[in-house]
Amino acid sequence: MKKARLEAFSDGVLAIIITIMVLEIKVPHGTHFSDLKELIPIFLSYALSFLYIGIYWNNHHHMISTVRKVTGNILWANLHLLFWLSLVPFATGWVGENHFSAAPLALYGVILLMAGIAYVILQSLIIKNEGKDCVLKKAIGKDVKGKISPFLYLAAIALSWVNTVCAGLIYLIAALIWLIPDRRIERILHEETATSNE
Amino acid sequence: MKKARLEAFSDGVLAIIITIMVLEIKVPHGTHFSDLKELIPIFLSYALSFLYIGIYWNNHHHMISTVRKVTGNILWANLHLLFWLSLVPFATGWVGENHFSAAPLALYGVILLMAGIAYVILQSLIIKNEGKDCVLKKAIGKDVKGKISPFLYLAAIALSWVNTVCAGLIYLIAALIWLIPDRRIERILHEETATSNE
Amino acid sequence: MKKARLEAFSDGVLAIIITIMVLEIKVPHGTHFSDLKELIPIFLSYALSFLYIGIYWNNHHHMISTVRKVTGNILWANLHLLFWLSLVPFATGWVGENHFSAAPLALYGVILLMAGIAYVILQSLIIKNEGKDCVLKKAIGKDVKGKISPFLYLAAIALSWVNTVCAGLIYLIAALIWLIPDRRIERILHEETATSNE
Amino acid sequence: MKKARLEAFSDGVLAIIITIMVLEIKVPHGTHFSDLKELIPIFLSYALSFLYIGIYWNNHHHMISTVRKVTGNILWANLHLLFWLSLVPFATGWVGENHFSAAPLALYGVILLMAGIAYVILQSLIIKNEGKDCVLKKAIGKDVKGKISPFLYLAAIALSWVNTVCAGLIYLIAALIWLIPDRRIERILHEETATSNE
């Protein structure tokens, strides 16, 4: 019951975040395809952020599905995560409108870093609540992706003032590594579900 | 469980897409009915896009109802579809503000085409997952509408530079063919549901 | 199943409609309470429309709860209703920004009238589908409120050019009559639920 | 059934309110971190309001979970609460854009006060409906937080014209007291759930 509303509210907020970013792509005044040229960086930053929010939704979905009891601190840790993600549209707009210049790119990384930290806090609280033998603990395993991500963000933040293309590419790579399917994780989640249904 | 959240998130995103388009209809400064005249193309493009998102919601609803197991690639194929649909408000705004001129109309078609392709990818993945004898495979049959649509979009894109009225009408027709009820499909879905409930 | 998604999507669209209207109340540049004075008509039109969307959500909620089978035409009639309601924020903004002048007030009525007609169409389709002895048919009874409303809207539309205060008051009265609880209806719905649970 | 839709609609509205506030943080034109300086008050007011809406969602979630029967007046009392909360983004924007000056800060308090009153009305209606021995009645106990809050808002409203920093701090404190977990409440809710599941 409680979990259903936690999911519904998170789904609502994530759906709105992913969609209002499109409002940053302002309709150009001209009527030629060439008038869209200036929108390319805005479109690219939109696509990147869409990917990030999509990944967060996907991981959030998997993580919450393993929760059996929702406590007060899980609710607040979840809101804390949503707070940082809600700033993604702002950072995306600043990056896009300024053609991926240094400070906006660095801010983008700071917000991704804070959201990443908020995600780890939520994950730790759930594991603490559910016990060390819980499905989530097994599913994340050594959590390689989770541990690499913050270093990639930090690298990109530092690189923003050196080479913006490099920084942008690192954000892209940091997103793409999450797309590689973790067959092992899906198997563990699948097995556990099968066991609990027996 | 997993399916419920996939539906909830998709419903949220589609509900927001269909509603934020109305923000493009800016309140006119005058206070006479004649001040609404300049809004007619914006209103028409809004109504057309509302119809398209409505059709997508409707078809998505039917398609997902046949899914029994949600896998990682279905989640991503679904997000890919939502990505292209999230660009519909932008294209709609560009079409409306420029009184259905060539390039905006063509871009509108390109986005519909990409969304159509994303829909077919999602559909194929579901059929592949569920097996060749699945309900969805039977329900879509030869998928005449799905096969005609891309050609209509391509025709409209090409015609945008020749005759914008024609191009607009083709978009309208390409939407209206989806409104013709497929009694055969509803029957198959109904029979299958009846069978599975026995 | 099908019904759950119909409700979820409608809830999403109505929640967005009711909330984006607040974006019309633009933050004033001054920092005194007197700077809010110019916002009073915008606030009043917002409150009126909030009431209307609230009433629609409430009635929609009761109506759909009686539906046992969702068909294709119910889905489309529902989208048709949401289409007209999605134009309420636009009409609200026009009314508010122009201090309740004639044409905006009349347009407001036209949109309420169209939404009212869309609601009646949806209601008739549901009764036709569920059969003449269905709960909804009994619950609406002679549907006095439903029959009076369009005449009130028409009266207000006509009066917009004569006396805008009167027109505005009629819209308020047309909303308030829906707030008077229909104890008879709640009883019928309650009895029917009790019977069907036996 | 009825309750599910009440929760879904409230979740939708609260999710939108919490997210559209971010649209007030307009992307700056400059590309330096120093260009973000002017956004600090807007960011602070956003964070404060995010906290408030989060608290309301959290409390609303707990309160509605104790409801067994949704009546007409609960639906309307809930909409009344959502109405005042829907004005939070406006007040937040006014506070932020004017660097926490007197009148905006006072208006912020007025809206919090109205939302607080609406919450108490909803709470009283639920207790009246469910009976004096209901879970909610036991859970809120003497409702110390609920009784202190309005006085804090009134104090902050009055202080707005004297010392804006003090007023802002009181709003922050009035929010933070809700974050202190009520272990006693969670225990009662937990025990009651356990009992009712037996």
PDB file of N, CA and C in Angstrom, chain A residues 7 11 15-16 19 22-23 25-33 36 39 43 46-47 50 54-55 57-58 60-62 179 186, chain B residues 1-2 5-6 8-9 12-13 16-17 20 24 72 75-76 79 82-83 86-87 90 93-94 97-98 101 103-104 106-107 161:
ATOM      1  N   GLU A   7       5.807   4.757  -5.207  1.00  0.00           N
ATOM      2  CA  GLU A   7       6.092   4.563  -6.623  1.00  0.00           C
ATOM      3  C   GLU A   7       5.294   5.539  -7.479  1.00  0.00           C
ATOM      4  N   ASP A  11       6.991   8.176  -9.830  1.00  0.00           N
ATOM      5  CA  ASP A  11       6.707   8.091 -11.262  1.00  0.00           C
ATOM      6  C   ASP A  11       6.192   9.416 -11.776  1.00  0.00           C
ATOM      7  N   ALA A  15       8.169  11.580 -14.427  1.00  0.00           N
ATOM      8  CA  ALA A  15       7.493  11.809 -15.714  1.00  0.00           C
ATOM      9  C   ALA A  15       7.442  13.300 -16.028  1.00  0.00           C
ATOM     10  N   ILE A  16       7.196  14.113 -14.991  1.00  0.00           N
ATOM     11  CA  ILE A  16       7.120  15.561 -15.229  1.00  0.00           C
ATOM     12  C   ILE A  16       8.512  16.119 -15.533  1.00  0.00           C
ATOM     13  N   THR A  19       9.559  15.435 -19.010  1.00  0.00           N
ATOM     14  CA  THR A  19       8.746  16.070 -20.049  1.00  0.00           C
ATOM     15  C   THR A  19       8.892  17.586 -20.061  1.00  0.00           C
ATOM     16  N   VAL A  22      11.428  19.515 -22.253  1.00  0.00           N
ATOM     17  CA  VAL A  22      11.175  19.829 -23.656  1.00  0.00           C
ATOM     18  C   VAL A  22      10.705  21.281 -23.812  1.00  0.00           C
ATOM     19  N   LEU A  23      10.198  21.871 -22.723  1.00  0.00           N
ATOM     20  CA  LEU A  23       9.761  23.276 -22.796  1.00  0.00           C
ATOM     21  C   LEU A  23      10.950  24.213 -23.009  1.00  0.00           C
ATOM     22  N   ILE A  25      13.203  23.715 -25.222  1.00  0.00           N
ATOM     23  CA  ILE A  25      13.420  23.806 -26.676  1.00  0.00           C
ATOM     24  C   ILE A  25      12.376  24.764 -27.230  1.00  0.00           C
ATOM     25  N   LYS A  26      12.708  26.049 -27.212  1.00  0.00           N
ATOM     26  CA  LYS A  26      11.767  27.081 -27.638  1.00  0.00           C
ATOM     27  C   LYS A  26      11.582  27.035 -29.153  1.00  0.00           C
ATOM     28  N   VAL A  27      10.339  27.224 -29.579  1.00  0.00           N
ATOM     29  CA  VAL A  27      10.016  27.246 -31.004  1.00  0.00           C
ATOM     30  C   VAL A  27      10.756  28.405 -31.667  1.00  0.00           C
ATOM     31  N   PRO A  28      11.538  28.152 -32.748  1.00  0.00           N
ATOM     32  CA  PRO A  28      12.269  29.252 -33.403  1.00  0.00           C
ATOM     33  C   PRO A  28      11.318  30.141 -34.202  1.00  0.00           C
ATOM     34  N   HIS A  29      11.739  31.390 -34.433  1.00  0.00           N
ATOM     35  CA  HIS A  29      10.870  32.312 -35.159  1.00  0.00           C
ATOM     36  C   HIS A  29      10.893  32.063 -36.662  1.00  0.00           C
ATOM     37  N   GLY A  30      12.037  31.630 -37.196  1.00  0.00           N
ATOM     38  CA  GLY A  30      12.139  31.375 -38.625  1.00  0.00           C
ATOM     39  C   GLY A  30      11.360  30.147 -39.043  1.00  0.00           C
ATOM     40  N   THR A  31      11.248  29.927 -40.356  1.00  0.00           N
ATOM     41  CA  THR A  31      10.478  28.784 -40.845  1.00  0.00           C
ATOM     42  C   THR A  31      11.338  27.874 -41.723  1.00  0.00           C
ATOM     43  N   HIS A  32      12.653  27.976 -41.565  1.00  0.00           N
ATOM     44  CA  HIS A  32      13.529  27.127 -42.366  1.00  0.00           C
ATOM     45  C   HIS A  32      14.246  26.118 -41.477  1.00  0.00           C
ATOM     46  N   PHE A  33      14.676  25.026 -42.107  1.00  0.00           N
ATOM     47  CA  PHE A  33      15.390  24.008 -41.332  1.00  0.00           C
ATOM     48  C   PHE A  33      16.664  24.609 -40.726  1.00  0.00           C
ATOM     49  N   LEU A  36      16.749  25.703 -37.213  1.00  0.00           N
ATOM     50  CA  LEU A  36      16.851  24.695 -36.153  1.00  0.00           C
ATOM     51  C   LEU A  36      18.286  24.502 -35.709  1.00  0.00           C
ATOM     52  N   LEU A  39      19.339  25.271 -32.372  1.00  0.00           N
ATOM     53  CA  LEU A  39      18.700  24.442 -31.335  1.00  0.00           C
ATOM     54  C   LEU A  39      19.444  23.135 -31.104  1.00  0.00           C
ATOM     55  N   PHE A  43      18.941  20.543 -28.151  1.00  0.00           N
ATOM     56  CA  PHE A  43      18.393  19.215 -28.409  1.00  0.00           C
ATOM     57  C   PHE A  43      19.306  18.132 -27.850  1.00  0.00           C
ATOM     58  N   TYR A  46      19.066  18.000 -24.180  1.00  0.00           N
ATOM     59  CA  TYR A  46      17.778  17.400 -23.840  1.00  0.00           C
ATOM     60  C   TYR A  46      17.853  15.875 -23.941  1.00  0.00           C
ATOM     61  N   ALA A  47      18.418  15.385 -25.052  1.00  0.00           N
ATOM     62  CA  ALA A  47      18.501  13.937 -25.270  1.00  0.00           C
ATOM     63  C   ALA A  47      19.343  13.282 -24.174  1.00  0.00           C
ATOM     64  N   PHE A  50      17.322  13.283 -20.968  1.00  0.00           N
ATOM     65  CA  PHE A  50      16.237  12.295 -21.104  1.00  0.00           C
ATOM     66  C   PHE A  50      16.784  10.907 -20.786  1.00  0.00           C
ATOM     67  N   GLY A  54      15.724   8.663 -17.676  1.00  0.00           N
ATOM     68  CA  GLY A  54      15.247   7.317 -18.026  1.00  0.00           C
ATOM     69  C   GLY A  54      15.993   6.250 -17.239  1.00  0.00           C
ATOM     70  N   ILE A  55      17.319   6.399 -17.139  1.00  0.00           N
ATOM     71  CA  ILE A  55      18.133   5.438 -16.379  1.00  0.00           C
ATOM     72  C   ILE A  55      17.734   5.463 -14.907  1.00  0.00           C
ATOM     73  N   TRP A  57      14.877   6.364 -13.651  1.00  0.00           N
ATOM     74  CA  TRP A  57      13.555   5.753 -13.494  1.00  0.00           C
ATOM     75  C   TRP A  57      13.680   4.232 -13.503  1.00  0.00           C
ATOM     76  N   ASN A  58      14.458   3.730 -14.465  1.00  0.00           N
ATOM     77  CA  ASN A  58      14.675   2.300 -14.623  1.00  0.00           C
ATOM     78  C   ASN A  58      15.291   1.682 -13.358  1.00  0.00           C
ATOM     79  N   HIS A  60      15.478   3.015 -10.318  1.00  0.00           N
ATOM     80  CA  HIS A  60      14.582   3.271  -9.191  1.00  0.00           C
ATOM     81  C   HIS A  60      13.500   2.192  -9.131  1.00  0.00           C
ATOM     82  N   HIS A  61      12.947   1.927 -10.272  1.00  0.00           N
ATOM     83  CA  HIS A  61      11.926   0.892 -10.479  1.00  0.00           C
ATOM     84  C   HIS A  61      12.429  -0.472  -9.985  1.00  0.00           C
ATOM     85  N   HIS A  62      13.640  -0.850 -10.388  1.00  0.00           N
ATOM     86  CA  HIS A  62      14.207  -2.135  -9.941  1.00  0.00           C
ATOM     87  C   HIS A  62      14.443  -2.113  -8.434  1.00  0.00           C
ATOM     88  N   LEU A 179      23.398   1.409 -19.623  1.00  0.00           N
ATOM     89  CA  LEU A 179      22.520   0.741 -20.591  1.00  0.00           C
ATOM     90  C   LEU A 179      22.946  -0.695 -20.850  1.00  0.00           C
ATOM     91  N   GLU A 186      19.408  -9.247 -13.402  1.00  0.00           N
ATOM     92  CA  GLU A 186      18.050  -9.653 -13.785  1.00  0.00           C
ATOM     93  C   GLU A 186      17.798 -11.095 -13.346  1.00  0.00           C
TER      94      GLU A 186
ATOM     95  N   MET B   1       3.363  -6.378 -11.495  1.00  0.00           N
ATOM     96  CA  MET B   1       4.043  -5.356 -10.685  1.00  0.00           C
ATOM     97  C   MET B   1       4.861  -4.410 -11.563  1.00  0.00           C
ATOM     98  N   LYS B   2       5.861  -5.030 -12.198  1.00  0.00           N
ATOM     99  CA  LYS B   2       6.720  -4.268 -13.091  1.00  0.00           C
ATOM    100  C   LYS B   2       5.892  -3.571 -14.156  1.00  0.00           C
ATOM    101  N   ARG B   5       4.084  -0.324 -13.163  1.00  0.00           N
ATOM    102  CA  ARG B   5       4.878   0.910 -13.147  1.00  0.00           C
ATOM    103  C   ARG B   5       5.199   1.385 -14.549  1.00  0.00           C
ATOM    104  N   LEU B   6       5.426   0.426 -15.475  1.00  0.00           N
ATOM    105  CA  LEU B   6       5.665   0.806 -16.869  1.00  0.00           C
ATOM    106  C   LEU B   6       4.465   1.580 -17.401  1.00  0.00           C
ATOM    107  N   ALA B   8       2.131   3.125 -15.538  1.00  0.00           N
ATOM    108  CA  ALA B   8       1.948   4.372 -14.783  1.00  0.00           C
ATOM    109  C   ALA B   8       2.875   5.466 -15.315  1.00  0.00           C
ATOM    110  N   PHE B   9       4.141   5.104 -15.559  1.00  0.00           N
ATOM    111  CA  PHE B   9       5.102   6.091 -16.037  1.00  0.00           C
ATOM    112  C   PHE B   9       4.720   6.563 -17.453  1.00  0.00           C
ATOM    113  N   GLY B  12       1.787   8.803 -17.292  1.00  0.00           N
ATOM    114  CA  GLY B  12       2.188  10.112 -16.796  1.00  0.00           C
ATOM    115  C   GLY B  12       2.809  10.947 -17.902  1.00  0.00           C
ATOM    116  N   VAL B  13       3.785  10.368 -18.611  1.00  0.00           N
ATOM    117  CA  VAL B  13       4.471  11.112 -19.670  1.00  0.00           C
ATOM    118  C   VAL B  13       3.485  11.502 -20.773  1.00  0.00           C
ATOM    119  N   ILE B  16       1.219  14.300 -19.674  1.00  0.00           N
ATOM    120  CA  ILE B  16       1.889  15.601 -19.644  1.00  0.00           C
ATOM    121  C   ILE B  16       2.094  16.121 -21.061  1.00  0.00           C
ATOM    122  N   ILE B  17       2.539  15.246 -21.977  1.00  0.00           N
ATOM    123  CA  ILE B  17       2.748  15.666 -23.366  1.00  0.00           C
ATOM    124  C   ILE B  17       1.465  16.255 -23.935  1.00  0.00           C
ATOM    125  N   ILE B  20       0.744  19.754 -21.989  1.00  0.00           N
ATOM    126  CA  ILE B  20       1.600  20.947 -22.066  1.00  0.00           C
ATOM    127  C   ILE B  20       1.531  21.588 -23.448  1.00  0.00           C
ATOM    128  N   GLU B  24       1.276  26.194 -25.589  1.00  0.00           N
ATOM    129  CA  GLU B  24       1.680  26.889 -26.828  1.00  0.00           C
ATOM    130  C   GLU B  24       0.608  27.870 -27.303  1.00  0.00           C
ATOM    131  N   GLY B  72      14.153  -5.861 -19.685  1.00  0.00           N
ATOM    132  CA  GLY B  72      14.938  -4.637 -19.808  1.00  0.00           C
ATOM    133  C   GLY B  72      14.799  -3.968 -21.162  1.00  0.00           C
ATOM    134  N   LEU B  75      11.553  -2.064 -21.545  1.00  0.00           N
ATOM    135  CA  LEU B  75      11.601  -0.780 -20.832  1.00  0.00           C
ATOM    136  C   LEU B  75      12.293   0.291 -21.669  1.00  0.00           C
ATOM    137  N   TRP B  76      13.435  -0.074 -22.276  1.00  0.00           N
ATOM    138  CA  TRP B  76      14.178   0.916 -23.062  1.00  0.00           C
ATOM    139  C   TRP B  76      13.504   1.251 -24.372  1.00  0.00           C
ATOM    140  N   LEU B  79      10.878   3.725 -23.498  1.00  0.00           N
ATOM    141  CA  LEU B  79      11.436   5.070 -23.279  1.00  0.00           C
ATOM    142  C   LEU B  79      11.805   5.722 -24.610  1.00  0.00           C
ATOM    143  N   LEU B  82       8.711   7.088 -26.030  1.00  0.00           N
ATOM    144  CA  LEU B  82       8.306   8.302 -25.309  1.00  0.00           C
ATOM    145  C   LEU B  82       9.200   9.490 -25.680  1.00  0.00           C
ATOM    146  N   PHE B  83      10.481   9.220 -25.965  1.00  0.00           N
ATOM    147  CA  PHE B  83      11.391  10.295 -26.356  1.00  0.00           C
ATOM    148  C   PHE B  83      10.883  11.017 -27.603  1.00  0.00           C
ATOM    149  N   SER B  86       7.778  12.911 -26.999  1.00  0.00           N
ATOM    150  CA  SER B  86       7.974  14.127 -26.196  1.00  0.00           C
ATOM    151  C   SER B  86       8.372  15.317 -27.069  1.00  0.00           C
ATOM    152  N   LEU B  87       8.792  15.039 -28.309  1.00  0.00           N
ATOM    153  CA  LEU B  87       9.149  16.139 -29.217  1.00  0.00           C
ATOM    154  C   LEU B  87       7.945  16.643 -30.004  1.00  0.00           C
ATOM    155  N   PHE B  90       6.945  20.325 -29.345  1.00  0.00           N
ATOM    156  CA  PHE B  90       7.830  21.273 -30.024  1.00  0.00           C
ATOM    157  C   PHE B  90       7.441  21.418 -31.499  1.00  0.00           C
ATOM    158  N   GLY B  93       4.175  23.222 -31.924  1.00  0.00           N
ATOM    159  CA  GLY B  93       4.309  24.662 -31.738  1.00  0.00           C
ATOM    160  C   GLY B  93       4.898  25.332 -32.964  1.00  0.00           C
ATOM    161  N   TRP B  94       5.908  24.692 -33.578  1.00  0.00           N
ATOM    162  CA  TRP B  94       6.549  25.283 -34.754  1.00  0.00           C
ATOM    163  C   TRP B  94       5.574  25.324 -35.929  1.00  0.00           C
ATOM    164  N   GLU B  97       2.728  28.099 -35.050  1.00  0.00           N
ATOM    165  CA  GLU B  97       3.149  29.500 -35.065  1.00  0.00           C
ATOM    166  C   GLU B  97       3.505  29.994 -36.455  1.00  0.00           C
ATOM    167  N   ASN B  98       3.816  29.072 -37.354  1.00  0.00           N
ATOM    168  CA  ASN B  98       4.208  29.475 -38.699  1.00  0.00           C
ATOM    169  C   ASN B  98       3.148  29.141 -39.743  1.00  0.00           C
ATOM    170  N   SER B 101       3.704  26.220 -42.433  1.00  0.00           N
ATOM    171  CA  SER B 101       4.632  26.389 -43.564  1.00  0.00           C
ATOM    172  C   SER B 101       5.500  25.145 -43.737  1.00  0.00           C
ATOM    173  N   ALA B 103       8.890  23.799 -43.853  1.00  0.00           N
ATOM    174  CA  ALA B 103       9.837  23.089 -42.995  1.00  0.00           C
ATOM    175  C   ALA B 103       9.198  22.567 -41.705  1.00  0.00           C
ATOM    176  N   PRO B 104       8.410  23.404 -40.990  1.00  0.00           N
ATOM    177  CA  PRO B 104       7.768  22.877 -39.771  1.00  0.00           C
ATOM    178  C   PRO B 104       6.903  21.648 -40.060  1.00  0.00           C
ATOM    179  N   ALA B 106       7.238  19.494 -42.434  1.00  0.00           N
ATOM    180  CA  ALA B 106       8.100  18.347 -42.731  1.00  0.00           C
ATOM    181  C   ALA B 106       8.689  17.783 -41.436  1.00  0.00           C
ATOM    182  N   LEU B 107       9.137  18.687 -40.545  1.00  0.00           N
ATOM    183  CA  LEU B 107       9.688  18.224 -39.263  1.00  0.00           C
ATOM    184  C   LEU B 107       8.635  17.442 -38.480  1.00  0.00           C
ATOM    185  N   TRP B 161       6.752  20.766 -49.253  1.00  0.00           N
ATOM    186  CA  TRP B 161       7.330  21.832 -50.076  1.00  0.00           C
ATOM    187  C   TRP B 161       6.511  22.137 -51.326  1.00  0.00           C
TER     188      TRP B 161
END
